[in-house]
Amino acid sequence: MKFFSAASIAVSACLPLMVLAVPGSLIYSCENQTLSQEIVDFYAKFAKAKFVESRDIVNPDLQVTRAYKFRKNRIDYVIDNYLIQIVGPQSDIILYESSQYGWNQCFLTVEE
């Protein structure tokens, strides 16, 4: 099982529709736009990940955030505001939407 530190893969800026390779066989691409069904479908196809669910959550600063879960390769990713943080060996890729700052999601998969 692979673990990476969040700091080593923190994203300082996202470039629309650009796919970037990072150390540790991780690939991500980021956009700043609404997460439409088309993008959900694209990510599921691109990452070969299964869409699990979406739900509203409340952040510590009381922001309402929508979380999208995708299942892929027994690794759990939390993606929120340019930070990629691995939170455990679960089978979810989670995309967060911030209601205050608009959409900012990073699509992330494990290179096989």
The first five atom37 places (N, CA, C, CB, O) and aatype in JSON, in Angstrom:
{
  "aatype": [12, 11, 13, 13, 15, 0, 0, 15, 9, 0, 19, 15, 0, 4, 10, 14, 10, 12, 19, 10, 0, 19, 14, 7, 15, 10, 9, 18, 15, 4, 6, 2, 5, 16, 10, 15, 5, 6, 9, 19, 3, 13, 18, 0, 11, 13, 0, 11, 0, 11, 13, 19, 6, 15, 1, 3, 9, 19, 2, 14, 3, 10, 5, 19, 16, 1, 0, 18, 11, 13, 1, 11, 2, 1, 9, 3, 18, 19, 9, 3, 2, 18, 10, 9, 5, 9, 19, 7, 14, 5, 15, 3, 9, 9, 10, 18, 6, 15, 15, 5, 18, 7, 17, 2, 5, 4, 13, 10, 16, 19, 6, 6],
  "atom_mask": [
    [1, 1, 1, 1, 1],
    [1, 1, 1, 1, 1],
    [1, 1, 1, 1, 1],
    [1, 1, 1, 1, 1],
    [1, 1, 1, 1, 1],
    [1, 1, 1, 1, 1],
    [1, 1, 1, 1, 1],
    [1, 1, 1, 1, 1],
    [1, 1, 1, 1, 1],
    [1, 1, 1, 1, 1],
    [1, 1, 1, 1, 1],
    [1, 1, 1, 1, 1],
    [1, 1, 1, 1, 1],
    [1, 1, 1, 1, 1],
    [1, 1, 1, 1, 1],
    [1, 1, 1, 1, 1],
    [1, 1, 1, 1, 1],
    [1, 1, 1, 1, 1],
    [1, 1, 1, 1, 1],
    [1, 1, 1, 1, 1],
    [1, 1, 1, 1, 1],
    [1, 1, 1, 1, 1],
    [1, 1, 1, 1, 1],
    [1, 1, 1, 0, 1],
    [1, 1, 1, 1, 1],
    [1, 1, 1, 1, 1],
    [1, 1, 1, 1, 1],
    [1, 1, 1, 1, 1],
    [1, 1, 1, 1, 1],
    [1, 1, 1, 1, 1],
    [1, 1, 1, 1, 1],
    [1, 1, 1, 1, 1],
    [1, 1, 1, 1, 1],
    [1, 1, 1, 1, 1],
    [1, 1, 1, 1, 1],
    [1, 1, 1, 1, 1],
    [1, 1, 1, 1, 1],
    [1, 1, 1, 1, 1],
    [1, 1, 1, 1, 1],
    [1, 1, 1, 1, 1],
    [1, 1, 1, 1, 1],
    [1, 1, 1, 1, 1],
    [1, 1, 1, 1, 1],
    [1, 1, 1, 1, 1],
    [1, 1, 1, 1, 1],
    [1, 1, 1, 1, 1],
    [1, 1, 1, 1, 1],
    [1, 1, 1, 1, 1],
    [1, 1, 1, 1, 1],
    [1, 1, 1, 1, 1],
    [1, 1, 1, 1, 1],
    [1, 1, 1, 1, 1],
    [1, 1, 1, 1, 1],
    [1, 1, 1, 1, 1],
    [1, 1, 1, 1, 1],
    [1, 1, 1, 1, 1],
    [1, 1, 1, 1, 1],
    [1, 1, 1, 1, 1],
    [1, 1, 1, 1, 1],
    [1, 1, 1, 1, 1],
    [1, 1, 1, 1, 1],
    [1, 1, 1, 1, 1],
    [1, 1, 1, 1, 1],
    [1, 1, 1, 1, 1],
    [1, 1, 1, 1, 1],
    [1, 1, 1, 1, 1],
    [1, 1, 1, 1, 1],
    [1, 1, 1, 1, 1],
    [1, 1, 1, 1, 1],
    [1, 1, 1, 1, 1],
    [1, 1, 1, 1, 1],
    [1, 1, 1, 1, 1],
    [1, 1, 1, 1, 1],
    [1, 1, 1, 1, 1],
    [1, 1, 1, 1, 1],
    [1, 1, 1, 1, 1],
    [1, 1, 1, 1, 1],
    [1, 1, 1, 1, 1],
    [1, 1, 1, 1, 1],
    [1, 1, 1, 1, 1],
    [1, 1, 1, 1, 1],
    [1, 1, 1, 1, 1],
    [1, 1, 1, 1, 1],
    [1, 1, 1, 1, 1],
    [1, 1, 1, 1, 1],
    [1, 1, 1, 1, 1],
    [1, 1, 1, 1, 1],
    [1, 1, 1, 0, 1],
    [1, 1, 1, 1, 1],
    [1, 1, 1, 1, 1],
    [1, 1, 1, 1, 1],
    [1, 1, 1, 1, 1],
    [1, 1, 1, 1, 1],
    [1, 1, 1, 1, 1],
    [1, 1, 1, 1, 1],
    [1, 1, 1, 1, 1],
    [1, 1, 1, 1, 1],
    [1, 1, 1, 1, 1],
    [1, 1, 1, 1, 1],
    [1, 1, 1, 1, 1],
    [1, 1, 1, 1, 1],
    [1, 1, 1, 0, 1],
    [1, 1, 1, 1, 1],
    [1, 1, 1, 1, 1],
    [1, 1, 1, 1, 1],
    [1, 1, 1, 1, 1],
    [1, 1, 1, 1, 1],
    [1, 1, 1, 1, 1],
    [1, 1, 1, 1, 1],
    [1, 1, 1, 1, 1],
    [1, 1, 1, 1, 1],
    [1, 1, 1, 1, 1]
  ],
  "atom_positions": [
    [[0.83, -1.18, 0.0], [0.0, 0.0, 0.0], [0.88, 1.25, 0.0], [-0.95, 0.0, 1.21], [1.83, 1.33, 0.78]],
    [[0.57, 2.2, -0.86], [1.39, 3.4, -1.0], [0.77, 4.55, -0.21], [1.55, 3.78, -2.47], [-0.44, 4.73, -0.21]],
    [[1.63, 5.33, 0.45], [1.19, 6.54, 1.13], [2.1, 7.68, 0.7], [1.19, 6.36, 2.68], [3.31, 7.49, 0.57]],
    [[1.54, 8.85, 0.48], [2.3, 10.03, 0.11], [1.91, 11.14, 1.06], [2.05, 10.43, -1.39], [0.76, 11.2, 1.51]],
    [[2.84, 12.03, 1.36], [2.49, 13.15, 2.23], [1.71, 14.18, 1.44], [3.75, 13.78, 2.85], [1.96, 14.4, 0.26]],
    [[0.75, 14.81, 2.11], [-0.09, 15.83, 1.45], [0.78, 16.97, 0.95], [-1.17, 16.36, 2.41], [0.54, 17.51, -0.13]],
    [[1.79, 17.34, 1.73], [2.64, 18.47, 1.35], [3.4, 18.19, 0.05], [3.62, 18.79, 2.46], [3.66, 19.1, -0.73]],
    [[3.76, 16.94, -0.17], [4.56, 16.63, -1.34], [3.75, 16.72, -2.63], [5.15, 15.26, -1.21], [4.33, 16.81, -3.71]],
    [[2.42, 16.68, -2.51], [1.6, 16.78, -3.72], [0.59, 17.91, -3.64], [0.89, 15.47, -3.97], [-0.42, 17.89, -4.35]],
    [[0.87, 18.9, -2.78], [-0.02, 20.06, -2.72], [0.04, 20.79, -4.05], [0.37, 21.01, -1.55], [1.11, 20.9, -4.66]],
    [[-1.09, 21.28, -4.5], [-1.17, 21.94, -5.79], [-1.22, 23.44, -5.55], [-2.4, 21.46, -6.6], [-2.14, 23.94, -4.9]],
    [[-0.25, 24.17, -6.08], [-0.23, 25.61, -5.85], [-1.02, 26.36, -6.91], [1.2, 26.11, -5.82], [-1.41, 27.51, -6.68]],
    [[-1.25, 25.75, -8.05], [-2.04, 26.39, -9.09], [-2.58, 25.31, -10.01], [-1.2, 27.43, -9.89], [-1.95, 24.26, -10.18]],
    [[-3.73, 25.55, -10.6], [-4.34, 24.58, -11.5], [-4.46, 25.2, -12.89], [-5.72, 24.13, -10.99], [-4.85, 26.35, -13.03]],
    [[-4.12, 24.43, -13.9], [-4.22, 24.89, -15.27], [-5.36, 24.14, -15.95], [-2.89, 24.69, -16.02], [-5.38, 22.91, -15.93]],
    [[-6.3, 24.87, -16.56], [-7.47, 24.23, -17.16], [-7.09, 23.15, -18.18], [-8.34, 25.27, -17.84], [-6.27, 23.38, -19.07]],
    [[-7.69, 21.99, -18.02], [-7.58, 20.87, -18.94], [-6.16, 20.37, -19.17], [-8.16, 21.26, -20.23], [-5.92, 19.62, -20.11]],
    [[-5.22, 20.78, -18.33], [-3.86, 20.28, -18.49], [-3.64, 19.09, -17.56], [-2.83, 21.39, -18.2], [-3.98, 19.15, -16.38]],
    [[-3.09, 18.03, -18.09], [-2.8, 16.86, -17.29], [-1.33, 16.88, -16.93], [-3.16, 15.55, -18.04], [-0.46, 17.0, -17.8]],
    [[-1.05, 16.78, -15.64], [0.31, 16.88, -15.15], [0.71, 15.6, -14.42], [0.47, 18.09, -14.23], [-0.1, 15.04, -13.68]],
    [[1.93, 15.15, -14.63], [2.43, 14.0, -13.9], [3.19, 14.49, -12.68], [3.34, 13.11, -14.81], [3.95, 15.46, -12.76]],
    [[2.99, 13.84, -11.56], [3.71, 14.2, -10.34], [4.39, 12.94, -9.79], [2.74, 14.83, -9.28], [4.0, 11.83, -10.15]],
    [[5.39, 13.11, -8.93], [6.08, 11.94, -8.4], [5.13, 10.98, -7.69], [7.17, 12.38, -7.44], [4.12, 11.39, -7.12]],
    [[5.47, 9.71, -7.74], [4.67, 8.7, -7.07], [3.58, 8.12, -7.94], [0.0, 0.0, 0.0], [2.61, 7.56, -7.44]],
    [[3.74, 8.25, -9.26], [2.81, 7.69, -10.22], [1.4, 8.26, -10.08], [2.77, 6.2, -10.07], [0.41, 7.56, -10.33]],
    [[1.3, 9.53, -9.69], [0.0, 10.19, -9.61], [-0.16, 11.11, -10.8], [-0.15, 10.97, -8.28], [0.79, 11.77, -11.22]],
    [[-1.35, 11.16, -11.35], [-1.65, 12.08, -12.44], [-2.88, 12.88, -12.02], [-1.9, 11.32, -13.79], [-3.85, 12.31, -11.52]],
    [[-2.84, 14.2, -12.23], [-4.02, 15.0, -11.92], [-4.22, 16.05, -13.0], [-3.89, 15.65, -10.53], [-3.29, 16.44, -13.69]],
    [[-5.44, 16.5, -13.11], [-5.75, 17.66, -13.94], [-6.78, 18.48, -13.19], [-6.27, 17.24, -15.36], [-7.61, 17.92, -12.47]],
    [[-6.74, 19.8, -13.37], [-7.6, 20.68, -12.58], [-8.34, 21.65, -13.48], [-6.78, 21.44, -11.54], [-7.87, 22.01, -14.56]],
    [[-9.5, 22.07, -13.03], [-10.28, 23.08, -13.71], [-10.94, 23.97, -12.68], [-11.33, 22.44, -14.63], [-11.13, 23.57, -11.53]],
    [[-11.27, 25.18, -13.08], [-12.07, 26.08, -12.26], [-13.37, 26.35, -12.99], [-11.3, 27.41, -11.95], [-13.49, 27.36, -13.69]],
    [[-14.32, 25.49, -12.85], [-15.62, 25.66, -13.46], [-16.61, 24.73, -12.78], [-15.56, 25.39, -15.0], [-16.23, 23.88, -11.98]],
    [[-17.87, 24.9, -13.11], [-18.91, 24.07, -12.5], [-18.7, 22.6, -12.84], [-20.3, 24.53, -12.95], [-18.39, 22.26, -13.98]],
    [[-18.86, 21.76, -11.85], [-18.71, 20.32, -12.07], [-20.02, 19.78, -12.63], [-18.33, 19.58, -10.74], [-20.89, 19.32, -11.89]],
    [[-20.14, 19.85, -13.94], [-21.36, 19.4, -14.6], [-21.34, 17.87, -14.71], [-21.5, 20.05, -16.01], [-20.32, 17.23, -14.46]],
    [[-22.48, 17.31, -15.08], [-22.56, 15.86, -15.28], [-21.57, 15.42, -16.35], [-23.99, 15.44, -15.66], [-21.03, 14.32, -16.29]],
    [[-21.35, 16.28, -17.34], [-20.4, 15.97, -18.41], [-18.99, 15.77, -17.84], [-20.39, 17.09, -19.46], [-18.27, 14.85, -18.24]],
    [[-18.6, 16.64, -16.89], [-17.27, 16.52, -16.28], [-17.2, 15.28, -15.4], [-16.93, 17.78, -15.47], [-16.19, 14.58, -15.38]],
    [[-18.28, 15.02, -14.65], [-18.33, 13.8, -13.84], [-18.14, 12.58, -14.73], [-19.66, 13.71, -13.06], [-17.37, 11.67, -14.4]],
    [[-18.85, 12.56, -15.85], [-18.74, 11.43, -16.77], [-17.33, 11.34, -17.35], [-19.76, 11.56, -17.91], [-16.78, 10.24, -17.49]],
    [[-16.73, 12.5, -17.69], [-15.38, 12.51, -18.22], [-14.39, 11.95, -17.22], [-14.97, 13.93, -18.62], [-13.54, 11.13, -17.55]],
    [[-14.52, 12.4, -15.96], [-13.58, 11.93, -14.95], [-13.71, 10.44, -14.73], [-13.78, 12.68, -13.63], [-12.71, 9.72, -14.63]],
    [[-14.95, 9.96, -14.65], [-15.17, 8.54, -14.44], [-14.52, 7.73, -15.56], [-16.67, 8.23, -14.35], [-13.95, 6.66, -15.32]],
    [[-14.63, 8.23, -16.78], [-14.03, 7.53, -17.91], [-12.51, 7.66, -17.89], [-14.58, 8.08, -19.24], [-11.79, 6.68, -18.09]],
    [[-12.01, 8.9, -17.65], [-10.58, 9.16, -17.66], [-9.86, 8.36, -16.59], [-10.31, 10.64, -17.45], [-8.81, 7.77, -16.85]],
    [[-10.43, 8.33, -15.4], [-9.78, 7.66, -14.28], [-10.19, 6.2, -14.17], [-10.09, 8.37, -12.99], [-9.66, 5.46, -13.34]],
    [[-11.13, 5.79, -15.01], [-11.7, 4.44, -14.88], [-12.16, 4.22, -13.45], [-10.66, 3.35, -15.3], [-11.97, 3.16, -12.86]],
    [[-12.77, 5.27, -12.91], [-13.24, 5.24, -11.53], [-14.76, 5.23, -11.52], [-12.7, 6.46, -10.73], [-15.4, 5.78, -12.42]],
    [[-15.32, 4.6, -10.53], [-16.76, 4.5, -10.42], [-17.31, 5.62, -9.55], [-17.16, 3.13, -9.83], [-16.85, 5.83, -8.43]],
    [[-18.3, 6.35, -10.08], [-18.95, 7.38, -9.28], [-19.74, 6.71, -8.17], [-19.88, 8.27, -10.16], [-20.52, 5.79, -8.43]],
    [[-19.54, 7.16, -6.93], [-20.19, 6.54, -5.78], [-21.38, 7.37, -5.31], [-19.19, 6.36, -4.64], [-22.5, 6.88, -5.24]],
    [[-21.13, 8.64, -4.99], [-22.21, 9.48, -4.47], [-21.76, 10.92, -4.41], [-22.66, 9.0, -3.08], [-20.57, 11.22, -4.51]],
    [[-22.72, 11.81, -4.25], [-22.41, 13.2, -3.91], [-23.28, 13.57, -2.73], [-22.65, 14.16, -5.13], [-24.41, 13.1, -2.59]],
    [[-22.74, 14.43, -1.87], [-23.5, 14.85, -0.69], [-22.97, 16.18, -0.2], [-23.43, 13.78, 0.43], [-21.82, 16.54, -0.48]],
    [[-23.8, 16.9, 0.52], [-23.37, 18.17, 1.11], [-22.72, 17.9, 2.46], [-24.57, 19.14, 1.27], [-23.22, 17.1, 3.25]],
    [[-21.62, 18.58, 2.72], [-20.96, 18.49, 4.01], [-20.71, 19.9, 4.51], [-19.62, 17.68, 3.91], [-20.84, 20.86, 3.75]],
    [[-20.36, 20.05, 5.78], [-20.07, 21.36, 6.35], [-18.61, 21.36, 6.8], [-21.03, 21.69, 7.55], [-18.2, 20.54, 7.61]],
    [[-17.84, 22.3, 6.27], [-16.44, 22.43, 6.63], [-16.31, 23.05, 8.02], [-15.68, 23.28, 5.6], [-17.3, 23.56, 8.55]],
    [[-15.12, 23.0, 8.62], [-14.91, 23.63, 9.94], [-15.28, 25.12, 9.96], [-13.47, 23.45, 10.37], [-15.68, 25.64, 11.0]],
    [[-15.13, 25.8, 8.81], [-15.5, 27.22, 8.76], [-16.97, 27.42, 8.4], [-14.61, 27.95, 7.75], [-17.38, 28.52, 8.03]],
    [[-17.76, 26.34, 8.52], [-19.2, 26.37, 8.29], [-19.59, 26.61, 6.84], [-19.83, 27.42, 9.15], [-20.73, 26.99, 6.55]],
    [[-18.66, 26.4, 5.94], [-18.98, 26.46, 4.51], [-19.66, 25.16, 4.11], [-17.7, 26.7, 3.66], [-19.25, 24.07, 4.52]],
    [[-20.7, 25.29, 3.31], [-21.32, 24.09, 2.76], [-20.53, 23.68, 1.53], [-22.82, 24.32, 2.41], [-20.28, 24.49, 0.64]],
    [[-20.16, 22.45, 1.47], [-19.34, 21.93, 0.38], [-20.02, 20.69, -0.16], [-17.9, 21.62, 0.85], [-20.6, 19.91, 0.59]],
    [[-19.95, 20.51, -1.45], [-20.46, 19.27, -2.03], [-19.29, 18.33, -2.27], [-21.24, 19.55, -3.35], [-18.29, 18.72, -2.88]],
    [[-19.4, 17.11, -1.81], [-18.34, 16.12, -1.98], [-18.78, 15.09, -3.02], [-18.0, 15.42, -0.62], [-19.88, 14.54, -2.94]],
    [[-17.92, 14.84, -3.98], [-18.15, 13.8, -4.98], [-17.17, 12.67, -4.72], [-17.99, 14.36, -6.43], [-15.96, 12.9, -4.6]],
    [[-17.68, 11.48, -4.63], [-16.82, 10.34, -4.36], [-16.68, 9.47, -5.6], [-17.37, 9.5, -3.18], [-17.65, 9.18, -6.3]],
    [[-15.45, 9.08, -5.86], [-15.15, 8.14, -6.92], [-14.33, 7.01, -6.33], [-14.42, 8.82, -8.1], [-13.49, 7.25, -5.46]],
    [[-14.55, 5.79, -6.8], [-13.85, 4.64, -6.26], [-12.73, 4.24, -7.21], [-14.81, 3.47, -6.03], [-12.96, 4.05, -8.41]],
    [[-11.54, 4.11, -6.67], [-10.39, 3.75, -7.51], [-9.25, 3.22, -6.65], [-9.92, 4.96, -8.33], [-8.77, 3.93, -5.76]],
    [[-8.81, 2.02, -6.89], [-7.53, 1.5, -6.41], [-7.26, 1.6, -4.9], [-6.46, 2.21, -7.1], [-6.11, 1.78, -4.49]],
    [[-8.29, 1.49, -4.08], [-8.11, 1.4, -2.63], [-7.31, 2.55, -2.03], [-7.43, 0.11, -2.29], [-6.63, 2.36, -1.03]],
    [[-7.38, 3.73, -2.61], [-6.7, 4.9, -2.05], [-7.73, 6.02, -1.92], [-5.48, 5.35, -2.93], [-8.56, 6.2, -2.8]],
    [[-7.68, 6.76, -0.84], [-8.65, 7.81, -0.58], [-8.0, 9.17, -0.76], [-9.25, 7.68, 0.84], [-7.01, 9.47, -0.09]],
    [[-8.54, 9.99, -1.65], [-8.01, 11.33, -1.89], [-9.08, 12.35, -1.52], [-7.56, 11.5, -3.36], [-10.25, 12.17, -1.84]],
    [[-8.68, 13.41, -0.86], [-9.55, 14.56, -0.64], [-8.96, 15.71, -1.43], [-9.69, 14.91, 0.88], [-7.8, 16.09, -1.23]],
    [[-9.75, 16.28, -2.33], [-9.27, 17.34, -3.18], [-10.06, 18.6, -2.86], [-9.4, 16.96, -4.68], [-11.29, 18.6, -3.01]],
    [[-9.4, 19.66, -2.42], [-10.11, 20.87, -2.0], [-9.18, 22.08, -2.09], [-10.65, 20.71, -0.57], [-8.13, 22.11, -1.43]],
    [[-9.55, 23.06, -2.89], [-8.83, 24.33, -2.97], [-7.32, 24.17, -3.15], [-9.1, 25.13, -1.73], [-6.54, 24.65, -2.33]],
    [[-6.92, 23.5, -4.2], [-5.53, 23.32, -4.61], [-4.72, 22.43, -3.69], [-4.88, 24.64, -4.71], [-3.5, 22.36, -3.83]],
    [[-5.36, 21.75, -2.76], [-4.62, 20.85, -1.88], [-5.11, 19.43, -2.09], [-4.78, 21.26, -0.41], [-6.3, 19.14, -2.01]],
    [[-4.18, 18.55, -2.36], [-4.5, 17.13, -2.47], [-3.98, 16.47, -1.21], [-3.86, 16.48, -3.77], [-2.79, 16.54, -0.9]],
    [[-4.86, 15.85, -0.47], [-4.49, 15.22, 0.79], [-4.99, 13.79, 0.8], [-5.06, 16.01, 2.0], [-6.17, 13.52, 0.58]],
    [[-4.08, 12.89, 1.06], [-4.47, 11.48, 1.15], [-4.84, 11.2, 2.6], [-3.33, 10.54, 0.66], [-4.03, 11.4, 3.51]],
    [[-6.05, 10.72, 2.81], [-6.55, 10.6, 4.18], [-6.67, 9.16, 4.66], [-7.86, 11.27, 4.29], [-7.05, 8.94, 5.81]],
    [[-6.37, 8.2, 3.83], [-6.44, 6.83, 4.32], [-6.55, 5.83, 3.18], [0.0, 0.0, 0.0], [-6.73, 6.22, 2.03]],
    [[-6.45, 4.57, 3.5], [-6.44, 3.52, 2.47], [-7.84, 3.07, 2.06], [-5.66, 2.32, 2.98], [-8.08, 1.88, 1.88]],
    [[-8.76, 4.02, 1.92], [-10.1, 3.68, 1.47], [-10.16, 3.68, -0.05], [-11.14, 4.67, 2.05], [-9.13, 3.86, -0.71]],
    [[-11.32, 3.49, -0.6], [-11.46, 3.34, -2.05], [-12.2, 4.51, -2.68], [-12.17, 2.05, -2.37], [-13.01, 4.31, -3.58]],
    [[-11.94, 5.73, -2.22], [-12.67, 6.87, -2.73], [-11.74, 7.95, -3.25], [-13.57, 7.44, -1.65], [-10.68, 8.21, -2.68]],
    [[-12.15, 8.57, -4.34], [-11.57, 9.83, -4.78], [-12.66, 10.85, -4.58], [-11.05, 9.77, -6.3], [-13.76, 10.68, -5.12]],
    [[-12.4, 11.91, -3.83], [-13.44, 12.86, -3.47], [-13.1, 14.22, -4.08], [-13.57, 12.98, -1.92], [-11.99, 14.72, -3.95]],
    [[-14.09, 14.79, -4.76], [-13.93, 16.12, -5.33], [-14.8, 17.08, -4.53], [-14.31, 16.14, -6.84], [-15.98, 16.81, -4.31]],
    [[-14.23, 18.18, -4.1], [-14.96, 19.15, -3.29], [-15.34, 20.38, -4.09], [-14.13, 19.55, -2.07], [-14.58, 20.84, -4.94]],
    [[-16.53, 20.9, -3.82], [-16.93, 22.19, -4.35], [-17.09, 23.16, -3.2], [-18.25, 22.08, -5.16], [-17.78, 22.87, -2.22]],
    [[-16.45, 24.32, -3.31], [-16.6, 25.36, -2.3], [-17.7, 26.32, -2.73], [-15.27, 26.11, -2.07], [-17.62, 26.89, -3.82]],
    [[-18.72, 26.5, -1.91], [-19.82, 27.38, -2.27], [-19.42, 28.85, -2.21], [-21.01, 27.14, -1.37], [-20.03, 29.68, -2.87]],
    [[-18.4, 29.17, -1.43], [-17.97, 30.56, -1.29], [-17.08, 30.99, -2.46], [-17.24, 30.77, 0.03], [-17.21, 32.12, -2.95]],
    [[-16.21, 30.13, -2.89], [-15.23, 30.5, -3.92], [-15.57, 29.92, -5.29], [-13.86, 30.04, -3.5], [-14.79, 30.07, -6.23]],
    [[-16.7, 29.27, -5.4], [-17.04, 28.63, -6.66], [-16.38, 27.27, -6.77], [0.0, 0.0, 0.0], [-15.77, 26.79, -5.82]],
    [[-16.52, 26.66, -7.92], [-15.99, 25.31, -8.1], [-14.48, 25.33, -8.24], [-16.61, 24.65, -9.32], [-13.92, 26.18, -8.93]],
    [[-13.84, 24.4, -7.6], [-12.42, 24.19, -7.82], [-12.12, 22.73, -7.53], [-11.55, 25.13, -6.92], [-11.98, 22.33, -6.37]],
    [[-12.03, 21.95, -8.56], [-11.82, 20.53, -8.35], [-10.58, 20.06, -9.1], [-13.04, 19.73, -8.78], [-10.25, 20.58, -10.17]],
    [[-9.92, 19.09, -8.52], [-8.79, 18.46, -9.19], [-9.16, 17.01, -9.48], [-7.49, 18.54, -8.31], [-9.59, 16.28, -8.59]],
    [[-9.0, 16.62, -10.71], [-9.24, 15.24, -11.09], [-7.94, 14.47, -10.89], [-9.75, 15.13, -12.57], [-6.89, 14.87, -11.4]],
    [[-8.0, 13.4, -10.16], [-6.77, 12.7, -9.81], [-6.96, 11.21, -9.95], [-6.33, 13.05, -8.39], [-8.0, 10.66, -9.57]],
    [[-5.97, 10.56, -10.5], [-6.02, 9.12, -10.63], [-4.63, 8.54, -10.34], [-6.5, 8.71, -12.05], [-3.66, 9.28, -10.2]],
    [[-4.56, 7.24, -10.24], [-3.29, 6.56, -10.03], [-2.86, 5.96, -11.37], [-3.4, 5.46, -8.92], [-3.6, 5.2, -11.99]],
    [[-1.67, 6.31, -11.79], [-1.15, 5.79, -13.05], [-0.91, 4.3, -12.92], [0.16, 6.52, -13.46], [-0.29, 3.84, -11.95]],
    [[-1.4, 3.54, -13.88], [-1.25, 2.08, -13.81], [-0.27, 1.58, -14.84], [-2.59, 1.39, -14.01], [-0.02, 0.37, -14.92]]
  ]
}
